[in-house]
mmCIF file of the C-alpha atoms, coordinates in Angstrom:
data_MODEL
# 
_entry.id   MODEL 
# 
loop_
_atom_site.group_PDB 
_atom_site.id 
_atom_site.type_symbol 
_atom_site.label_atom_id 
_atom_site.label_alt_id 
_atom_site.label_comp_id 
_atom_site.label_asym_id 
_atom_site.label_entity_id 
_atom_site.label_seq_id 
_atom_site.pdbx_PDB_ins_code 
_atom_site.Cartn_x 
_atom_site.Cartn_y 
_atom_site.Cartn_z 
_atom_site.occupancy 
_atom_site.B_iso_or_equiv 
_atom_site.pdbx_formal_charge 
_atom_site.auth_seq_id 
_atom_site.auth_comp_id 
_atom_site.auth_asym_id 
_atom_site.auth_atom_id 
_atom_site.pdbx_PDB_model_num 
ATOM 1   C CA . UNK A 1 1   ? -21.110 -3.406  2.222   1.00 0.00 ? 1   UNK A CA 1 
ATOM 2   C CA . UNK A 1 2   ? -19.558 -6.531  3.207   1.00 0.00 ? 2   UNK A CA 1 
ATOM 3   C CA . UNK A 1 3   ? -19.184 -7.256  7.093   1.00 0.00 ? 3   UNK A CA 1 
ATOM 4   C CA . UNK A 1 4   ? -16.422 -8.850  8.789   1.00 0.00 ? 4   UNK A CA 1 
ATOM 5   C CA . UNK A 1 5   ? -16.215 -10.772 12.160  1.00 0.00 ? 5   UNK A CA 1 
ATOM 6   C CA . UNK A 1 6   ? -12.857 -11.945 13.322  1.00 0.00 ? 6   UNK A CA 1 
ATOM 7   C CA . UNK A 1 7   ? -12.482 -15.286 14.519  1.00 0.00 ? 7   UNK A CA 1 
ATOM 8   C CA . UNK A 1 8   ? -11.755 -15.576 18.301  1.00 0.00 ? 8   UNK A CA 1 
ATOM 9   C CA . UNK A 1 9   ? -10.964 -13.621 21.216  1.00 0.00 ? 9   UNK A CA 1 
ATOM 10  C CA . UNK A 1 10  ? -8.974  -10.879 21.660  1.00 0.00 ? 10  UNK A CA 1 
ATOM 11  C CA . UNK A 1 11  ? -5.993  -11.834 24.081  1.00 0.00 ? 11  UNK A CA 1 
ATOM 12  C CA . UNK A 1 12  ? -5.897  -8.906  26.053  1.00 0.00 ? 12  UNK A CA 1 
ATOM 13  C CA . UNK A 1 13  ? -9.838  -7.959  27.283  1.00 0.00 ? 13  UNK A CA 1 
ATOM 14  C CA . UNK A 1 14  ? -9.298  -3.908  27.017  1.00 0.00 ? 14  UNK A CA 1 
ATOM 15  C CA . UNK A 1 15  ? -12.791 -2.191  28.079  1.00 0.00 ? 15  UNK A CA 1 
ATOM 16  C CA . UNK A 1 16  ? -14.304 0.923   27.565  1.00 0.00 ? 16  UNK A CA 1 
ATOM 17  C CA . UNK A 1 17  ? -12.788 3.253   30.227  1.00 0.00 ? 17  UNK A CA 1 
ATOM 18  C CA . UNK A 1 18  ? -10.069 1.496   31.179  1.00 0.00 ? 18  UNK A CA 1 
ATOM 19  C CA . UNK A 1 19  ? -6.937  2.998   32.372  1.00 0.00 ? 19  UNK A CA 1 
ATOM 20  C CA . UNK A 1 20  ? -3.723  1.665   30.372  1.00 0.00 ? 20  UNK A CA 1 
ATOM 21  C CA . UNK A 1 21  ? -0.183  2.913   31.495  1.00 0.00 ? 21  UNK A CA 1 
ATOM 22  C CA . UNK A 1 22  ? 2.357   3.625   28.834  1.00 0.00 ? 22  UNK A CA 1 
ATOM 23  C CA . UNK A 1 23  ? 5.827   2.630   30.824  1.00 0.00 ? 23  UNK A CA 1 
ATOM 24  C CA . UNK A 1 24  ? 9.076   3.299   29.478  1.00 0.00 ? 24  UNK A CA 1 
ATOM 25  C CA . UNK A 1 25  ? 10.697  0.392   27.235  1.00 0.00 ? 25  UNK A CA 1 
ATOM 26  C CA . UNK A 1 26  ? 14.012  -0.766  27.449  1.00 0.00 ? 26  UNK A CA 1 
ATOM 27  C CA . UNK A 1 27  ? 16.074  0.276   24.813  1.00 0.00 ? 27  UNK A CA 1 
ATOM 28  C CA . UNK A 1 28  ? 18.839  -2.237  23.549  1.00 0.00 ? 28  UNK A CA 1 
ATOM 29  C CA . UNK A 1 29  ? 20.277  -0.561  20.534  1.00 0.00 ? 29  UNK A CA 1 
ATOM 30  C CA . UNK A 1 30  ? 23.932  0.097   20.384  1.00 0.00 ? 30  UNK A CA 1 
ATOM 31  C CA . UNK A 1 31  ? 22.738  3.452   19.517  1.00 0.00 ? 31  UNK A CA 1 
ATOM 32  C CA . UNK A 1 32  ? 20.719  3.976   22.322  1.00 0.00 ? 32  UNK A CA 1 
ATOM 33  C CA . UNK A 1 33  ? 23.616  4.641   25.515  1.00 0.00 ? 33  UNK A CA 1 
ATOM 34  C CA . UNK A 1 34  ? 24.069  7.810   27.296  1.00 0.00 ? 34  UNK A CA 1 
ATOM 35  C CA . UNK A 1 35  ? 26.190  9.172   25.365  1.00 0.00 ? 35  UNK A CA 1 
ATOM 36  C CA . UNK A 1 36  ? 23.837  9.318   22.186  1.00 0.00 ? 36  UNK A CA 1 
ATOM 37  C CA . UNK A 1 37  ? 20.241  10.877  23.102  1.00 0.00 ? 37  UNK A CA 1 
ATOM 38  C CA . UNK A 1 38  ? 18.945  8.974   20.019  1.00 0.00 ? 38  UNK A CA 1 
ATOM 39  C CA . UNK A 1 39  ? 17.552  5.863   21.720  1.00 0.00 ? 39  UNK A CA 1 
ATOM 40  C CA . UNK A 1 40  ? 15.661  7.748   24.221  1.00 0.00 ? 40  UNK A CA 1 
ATOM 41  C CA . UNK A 1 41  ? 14.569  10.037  21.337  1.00 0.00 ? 41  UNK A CA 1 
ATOM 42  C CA . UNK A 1 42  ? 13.368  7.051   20.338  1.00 0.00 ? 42  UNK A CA 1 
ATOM 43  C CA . UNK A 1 43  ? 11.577  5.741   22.905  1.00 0.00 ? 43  UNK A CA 1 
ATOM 44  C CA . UNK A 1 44  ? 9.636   8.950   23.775  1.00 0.00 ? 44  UNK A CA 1 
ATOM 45  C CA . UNK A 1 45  ? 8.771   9.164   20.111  1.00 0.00 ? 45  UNK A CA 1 
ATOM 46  C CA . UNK A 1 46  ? 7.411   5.445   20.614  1.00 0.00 ? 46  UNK A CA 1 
ATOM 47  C CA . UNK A 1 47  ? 5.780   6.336   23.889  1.00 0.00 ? 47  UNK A CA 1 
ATOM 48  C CA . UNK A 1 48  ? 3.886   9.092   22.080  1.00 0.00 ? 48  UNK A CA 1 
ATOM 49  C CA . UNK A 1 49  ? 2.710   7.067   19.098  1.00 0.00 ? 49  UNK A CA 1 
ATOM 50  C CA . UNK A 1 50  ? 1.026   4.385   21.379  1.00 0.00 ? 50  UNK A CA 1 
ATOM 51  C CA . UNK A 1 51  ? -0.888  7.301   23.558  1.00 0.00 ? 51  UNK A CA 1 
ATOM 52  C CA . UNK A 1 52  ? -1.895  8.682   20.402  1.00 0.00 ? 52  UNK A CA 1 
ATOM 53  C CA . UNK A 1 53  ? -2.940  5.045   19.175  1.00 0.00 ? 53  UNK A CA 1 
ATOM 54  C CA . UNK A 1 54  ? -4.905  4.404   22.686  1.00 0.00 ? 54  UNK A CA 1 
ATOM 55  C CA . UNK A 1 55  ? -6.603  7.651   23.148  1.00 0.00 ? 55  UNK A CA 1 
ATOM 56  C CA . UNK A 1 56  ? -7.339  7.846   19.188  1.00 0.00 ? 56  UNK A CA 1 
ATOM 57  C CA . UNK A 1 57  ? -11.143 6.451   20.161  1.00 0.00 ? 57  UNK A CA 1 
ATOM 58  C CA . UNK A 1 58  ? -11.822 7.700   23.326  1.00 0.00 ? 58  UNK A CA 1 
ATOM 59  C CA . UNK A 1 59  ? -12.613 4.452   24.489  1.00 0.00 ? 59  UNK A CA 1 
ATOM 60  C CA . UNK A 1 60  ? -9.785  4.497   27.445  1.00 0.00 ? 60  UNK A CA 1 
ATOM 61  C CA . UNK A 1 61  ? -7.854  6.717   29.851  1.00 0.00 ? 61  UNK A CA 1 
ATOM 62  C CA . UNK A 1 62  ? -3.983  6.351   28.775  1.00 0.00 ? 62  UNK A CA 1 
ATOM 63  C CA . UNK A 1 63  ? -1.279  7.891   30.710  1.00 0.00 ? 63  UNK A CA 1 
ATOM 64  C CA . UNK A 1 64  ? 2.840   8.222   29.741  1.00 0.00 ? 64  UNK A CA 1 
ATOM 65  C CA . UNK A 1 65  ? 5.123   7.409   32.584  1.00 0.00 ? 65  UNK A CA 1 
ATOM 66  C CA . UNK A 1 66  ? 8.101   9.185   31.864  1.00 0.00 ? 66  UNK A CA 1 
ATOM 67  C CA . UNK A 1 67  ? 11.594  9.104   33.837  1.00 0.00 ? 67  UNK A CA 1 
ATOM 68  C CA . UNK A 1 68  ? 10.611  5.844   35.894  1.00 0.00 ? 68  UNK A CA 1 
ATOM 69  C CA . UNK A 1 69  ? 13.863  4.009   35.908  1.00 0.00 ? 69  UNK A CA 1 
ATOM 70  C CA . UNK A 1 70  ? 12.982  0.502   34.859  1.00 0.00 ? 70  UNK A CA 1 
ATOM 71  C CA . UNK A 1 71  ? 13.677  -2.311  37.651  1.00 0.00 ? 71  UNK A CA 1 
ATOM 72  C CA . UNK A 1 72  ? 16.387  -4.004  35.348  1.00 0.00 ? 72  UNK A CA 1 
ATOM 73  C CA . UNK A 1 73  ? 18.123  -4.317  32.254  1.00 0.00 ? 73  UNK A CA 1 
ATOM 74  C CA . UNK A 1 74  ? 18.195  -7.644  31.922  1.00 0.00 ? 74  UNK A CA 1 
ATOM 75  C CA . UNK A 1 75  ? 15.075  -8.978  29.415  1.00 0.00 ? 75  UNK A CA 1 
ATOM 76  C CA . UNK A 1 76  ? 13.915  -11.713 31.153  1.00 0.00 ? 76  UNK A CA 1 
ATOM 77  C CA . UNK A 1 77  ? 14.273  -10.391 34.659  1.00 0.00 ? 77  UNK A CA 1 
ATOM 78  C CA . UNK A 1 78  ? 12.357  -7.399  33.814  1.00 0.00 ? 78  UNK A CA 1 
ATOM 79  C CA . UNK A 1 79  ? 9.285   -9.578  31.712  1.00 0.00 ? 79  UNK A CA 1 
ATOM 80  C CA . UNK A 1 80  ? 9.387   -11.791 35.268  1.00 0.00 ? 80  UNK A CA 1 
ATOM 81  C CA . UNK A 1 81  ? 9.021   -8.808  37.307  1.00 0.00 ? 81  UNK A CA 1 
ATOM 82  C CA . UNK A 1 82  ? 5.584   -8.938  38.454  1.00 0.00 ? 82  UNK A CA 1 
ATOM 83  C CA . UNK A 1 83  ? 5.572   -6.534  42.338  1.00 0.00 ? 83  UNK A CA 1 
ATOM 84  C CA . UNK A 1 84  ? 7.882   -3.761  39.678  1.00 0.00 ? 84  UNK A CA 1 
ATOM 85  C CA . UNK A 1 85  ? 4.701   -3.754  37.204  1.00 0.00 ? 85  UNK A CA 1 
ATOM 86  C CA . UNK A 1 86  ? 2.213   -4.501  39.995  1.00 0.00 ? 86  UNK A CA 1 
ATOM 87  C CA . UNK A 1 87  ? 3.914   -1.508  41.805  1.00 0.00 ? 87  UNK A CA 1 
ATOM 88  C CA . UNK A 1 88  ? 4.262   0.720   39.139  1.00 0.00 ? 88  UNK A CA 1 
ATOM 89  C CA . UNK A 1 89  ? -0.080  0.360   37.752  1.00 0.00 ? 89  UNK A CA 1 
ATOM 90  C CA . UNK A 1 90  ? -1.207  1.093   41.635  1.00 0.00 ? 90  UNK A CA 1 
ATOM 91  C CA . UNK A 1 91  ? 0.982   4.497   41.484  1.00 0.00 ? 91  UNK A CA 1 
ATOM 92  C CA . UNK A 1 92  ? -0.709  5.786   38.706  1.00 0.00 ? 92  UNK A CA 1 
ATOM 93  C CA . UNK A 1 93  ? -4.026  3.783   39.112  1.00 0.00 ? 93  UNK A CA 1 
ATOM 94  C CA . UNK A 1 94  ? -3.802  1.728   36.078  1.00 0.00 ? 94  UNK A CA 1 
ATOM 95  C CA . UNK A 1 95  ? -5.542  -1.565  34.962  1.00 0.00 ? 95  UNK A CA 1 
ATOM 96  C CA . UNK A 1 96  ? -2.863  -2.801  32.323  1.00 0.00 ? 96  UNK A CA 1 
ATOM 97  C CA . UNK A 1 97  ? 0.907   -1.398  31.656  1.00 0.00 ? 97  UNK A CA 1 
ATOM 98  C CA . UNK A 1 98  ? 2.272   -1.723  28.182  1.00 0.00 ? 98  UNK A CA 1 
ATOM 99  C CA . UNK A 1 99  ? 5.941   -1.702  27.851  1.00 0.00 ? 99  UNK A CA 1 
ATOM 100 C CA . UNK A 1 100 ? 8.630   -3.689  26.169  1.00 0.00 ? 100 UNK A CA 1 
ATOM 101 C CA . UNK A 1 101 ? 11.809  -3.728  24.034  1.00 0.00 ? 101 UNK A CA 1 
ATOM 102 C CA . UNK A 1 102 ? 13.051  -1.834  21.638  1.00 0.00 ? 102 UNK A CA 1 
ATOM 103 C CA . UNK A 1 103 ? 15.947  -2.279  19.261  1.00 0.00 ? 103 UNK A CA 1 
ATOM 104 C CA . UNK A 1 104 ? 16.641  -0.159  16.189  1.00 0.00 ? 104 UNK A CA 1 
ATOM 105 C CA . UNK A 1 105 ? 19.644  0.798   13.983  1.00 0.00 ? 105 UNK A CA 1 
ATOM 106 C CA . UNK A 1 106 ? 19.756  3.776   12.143  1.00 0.00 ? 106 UNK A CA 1 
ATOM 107 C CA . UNK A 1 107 ? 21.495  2.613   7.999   1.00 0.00 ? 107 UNK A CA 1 
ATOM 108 C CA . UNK A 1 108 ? 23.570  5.479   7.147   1.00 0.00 ? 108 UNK A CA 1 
ATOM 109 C CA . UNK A 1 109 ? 26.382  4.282   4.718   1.00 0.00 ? 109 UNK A CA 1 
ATOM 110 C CA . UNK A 1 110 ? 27.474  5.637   1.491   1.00 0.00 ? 110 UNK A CA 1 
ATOM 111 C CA . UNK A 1 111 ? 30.393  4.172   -0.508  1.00 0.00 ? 111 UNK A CA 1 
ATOM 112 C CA . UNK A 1 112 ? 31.413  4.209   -4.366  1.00 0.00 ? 112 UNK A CA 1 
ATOM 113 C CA . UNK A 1 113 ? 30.929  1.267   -6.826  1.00 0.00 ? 113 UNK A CA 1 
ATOM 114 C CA . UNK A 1 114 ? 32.102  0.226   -9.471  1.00 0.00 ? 114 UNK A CA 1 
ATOM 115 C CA . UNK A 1 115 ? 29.452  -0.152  -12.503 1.00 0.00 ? 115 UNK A CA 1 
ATOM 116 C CA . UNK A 1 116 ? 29.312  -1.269  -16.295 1.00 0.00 ? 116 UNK A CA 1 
ATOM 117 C CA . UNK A 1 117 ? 28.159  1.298   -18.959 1.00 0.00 ? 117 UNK A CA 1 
ATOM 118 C CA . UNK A 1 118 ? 28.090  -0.193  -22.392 1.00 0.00 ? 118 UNK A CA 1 
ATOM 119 C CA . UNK A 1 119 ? 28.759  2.136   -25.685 1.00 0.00 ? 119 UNK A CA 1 
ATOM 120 C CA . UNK A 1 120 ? 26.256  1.890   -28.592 1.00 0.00 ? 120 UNK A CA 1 
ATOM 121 C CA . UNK A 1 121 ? 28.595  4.090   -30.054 1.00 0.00 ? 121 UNK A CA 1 
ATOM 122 C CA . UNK A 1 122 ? 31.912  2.470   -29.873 1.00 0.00 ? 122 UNK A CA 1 
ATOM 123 C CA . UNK A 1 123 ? 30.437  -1.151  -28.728 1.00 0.00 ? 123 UNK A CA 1 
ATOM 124 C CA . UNK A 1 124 ? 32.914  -0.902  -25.827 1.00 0.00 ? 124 UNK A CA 1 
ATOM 125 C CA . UNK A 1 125 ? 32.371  -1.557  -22.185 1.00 0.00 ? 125 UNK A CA 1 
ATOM 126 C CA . UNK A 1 126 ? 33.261  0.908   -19.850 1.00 0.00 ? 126 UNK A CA 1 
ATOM 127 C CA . UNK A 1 127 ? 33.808  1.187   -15.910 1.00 0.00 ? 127 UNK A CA 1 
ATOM 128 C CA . UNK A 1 128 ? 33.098  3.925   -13.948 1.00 0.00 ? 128 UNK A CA 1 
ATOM 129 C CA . UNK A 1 129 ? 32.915  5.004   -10.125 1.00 0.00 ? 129 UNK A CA 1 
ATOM 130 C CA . UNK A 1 130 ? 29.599  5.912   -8.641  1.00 0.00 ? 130 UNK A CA 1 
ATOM 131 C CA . UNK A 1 131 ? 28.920  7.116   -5.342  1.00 0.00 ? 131 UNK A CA 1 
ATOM 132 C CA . UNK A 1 132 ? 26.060  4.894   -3.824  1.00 0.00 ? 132 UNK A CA 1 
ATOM 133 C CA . UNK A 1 133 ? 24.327  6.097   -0.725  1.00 0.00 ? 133 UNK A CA 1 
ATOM 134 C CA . UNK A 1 134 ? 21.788  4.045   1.313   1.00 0.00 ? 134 UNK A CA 1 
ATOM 135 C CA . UNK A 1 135 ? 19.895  5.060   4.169   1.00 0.00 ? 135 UNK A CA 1 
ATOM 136 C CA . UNK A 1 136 ? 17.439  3.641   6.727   1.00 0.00 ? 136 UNK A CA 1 
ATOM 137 C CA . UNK A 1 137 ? 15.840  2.583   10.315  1.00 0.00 ? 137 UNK A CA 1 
ATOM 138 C CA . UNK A 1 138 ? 15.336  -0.957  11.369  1.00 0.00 ? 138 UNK A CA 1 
ATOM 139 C CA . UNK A 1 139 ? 12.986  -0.652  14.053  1.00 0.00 ? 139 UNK A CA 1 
ATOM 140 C CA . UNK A 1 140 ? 12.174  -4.596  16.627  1.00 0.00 ? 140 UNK A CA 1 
ATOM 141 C CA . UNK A 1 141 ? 9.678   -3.963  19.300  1.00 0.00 ? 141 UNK A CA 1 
ATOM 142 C CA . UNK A 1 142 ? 8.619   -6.447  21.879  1.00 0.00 ? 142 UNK A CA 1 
ATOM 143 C CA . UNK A 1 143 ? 5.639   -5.203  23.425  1.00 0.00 ? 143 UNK A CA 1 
ATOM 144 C CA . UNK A 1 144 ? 4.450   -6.678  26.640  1.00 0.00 ? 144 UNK A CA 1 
ATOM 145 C CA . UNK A 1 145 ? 0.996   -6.049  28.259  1.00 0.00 ? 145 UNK A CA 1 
ATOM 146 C CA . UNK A 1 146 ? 1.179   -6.478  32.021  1.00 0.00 ? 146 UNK A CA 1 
ATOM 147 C CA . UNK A 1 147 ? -1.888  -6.741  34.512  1.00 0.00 ? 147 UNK A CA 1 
ATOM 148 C CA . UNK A 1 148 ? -1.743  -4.652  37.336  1.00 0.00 ? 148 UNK A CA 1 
ATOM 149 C CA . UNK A 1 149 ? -3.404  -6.696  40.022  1.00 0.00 ? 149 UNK A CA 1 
ATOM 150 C CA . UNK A 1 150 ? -0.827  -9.648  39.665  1.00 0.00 ? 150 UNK A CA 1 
ATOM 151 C CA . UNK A 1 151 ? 1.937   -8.371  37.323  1.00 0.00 ? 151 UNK A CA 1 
ATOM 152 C CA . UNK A 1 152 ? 1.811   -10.935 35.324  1.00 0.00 ? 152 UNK A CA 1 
ATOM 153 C CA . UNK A 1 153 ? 2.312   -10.966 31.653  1.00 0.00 ? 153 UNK A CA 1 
ATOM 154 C CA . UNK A 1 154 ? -0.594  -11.214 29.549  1.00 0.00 ? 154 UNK A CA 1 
ATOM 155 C CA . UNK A 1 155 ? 0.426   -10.576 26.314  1.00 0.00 ? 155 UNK A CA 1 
ATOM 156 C CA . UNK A 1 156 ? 3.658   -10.488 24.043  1.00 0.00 ? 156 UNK A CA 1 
ATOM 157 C CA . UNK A 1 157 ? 4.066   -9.634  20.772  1.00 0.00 ? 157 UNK A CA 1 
ATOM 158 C CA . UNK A 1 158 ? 6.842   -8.962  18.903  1.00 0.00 ? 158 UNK A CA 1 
ATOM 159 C CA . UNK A 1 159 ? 6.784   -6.573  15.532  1.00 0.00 ? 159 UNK A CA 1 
ATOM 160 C CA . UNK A 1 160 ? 9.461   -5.795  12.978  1.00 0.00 ? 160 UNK A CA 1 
ATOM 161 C CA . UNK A 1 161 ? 10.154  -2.656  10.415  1.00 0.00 ? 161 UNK A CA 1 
ATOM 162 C CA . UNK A 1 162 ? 12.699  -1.715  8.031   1.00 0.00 ? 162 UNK A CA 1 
# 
């Protein structure tokens, strides 16, 4: 048995028993307006994962805020707004919030192509049509941890799937 130690600190100091708030993310797909319930599929689907994630070792008291309208739309002016997050932790008694962004595409195109298919027969090339289909998510989430004595920002990270 070989045993690890990472190098450094962690950037967010999480303790045992602390209580982390799970906010809603903003959600800046094109597939992800009113009209399509996809995107807030979506987030609720990421909401869960995380609270799952959290409360996986016991080690903290996680809680979902669902159906809180965020205080904007715009990125930046939502990262910067310290009293909404500050606000939002004392009404549910947290110590951090976690929220972010959340952009993904759902790949569902299909389309015939044209492909070579060489005779051993006749030694002729031949074309044919074949239907190609591809599917797939591309999922981009900014995750933000925010303190909830100051509502500041103290950590960002940014993760990428396809």
């Amino acid at each position: 048995m070989v045993g690890l130690q990472l190098p450094g600190k962690p950037k967010v100091p999480f303790a045992k028993g602390d209580a982390i708030l799970i906010a809603p993310f903003l959600a800046v797909s094109d597939q992800a307006d009113e009209a399509n319930p996809q995107g807030k599929r979506a987030e609720e689907e990421l909401q869960n994962y995380l609270l799952k994630l959290l409360t996986k070792s016991e080690e903290y008291q996680v809680e979902v805020s669902r159906g809180v309208p965020l205080a904007s739309s715009n990125i930046d002016t939502l990262k910067g707004a310290g009293t909404f997050w500050k606000t939002l932790a004392s009404q549910y008694g947290a110590k951090y919030v976690g929220s972010g962004v959340l952009d993904f595409r759902i790949s569902d195109q299909s389309g015939y192509e044209t492909e070579e298919v060489y005779s051993r027969r006749t030694g002729r090339t031949y074309y044919r049509q074949v239907l190609k289909e591809r599917t797939g998510v591309s999922l981009e989430l900014l995750l933000w941890v925010f303190s909830a004595e100051t509502g500041e920002l103290m950590d960002e990270e940014n993760f990428k799937h396809f």
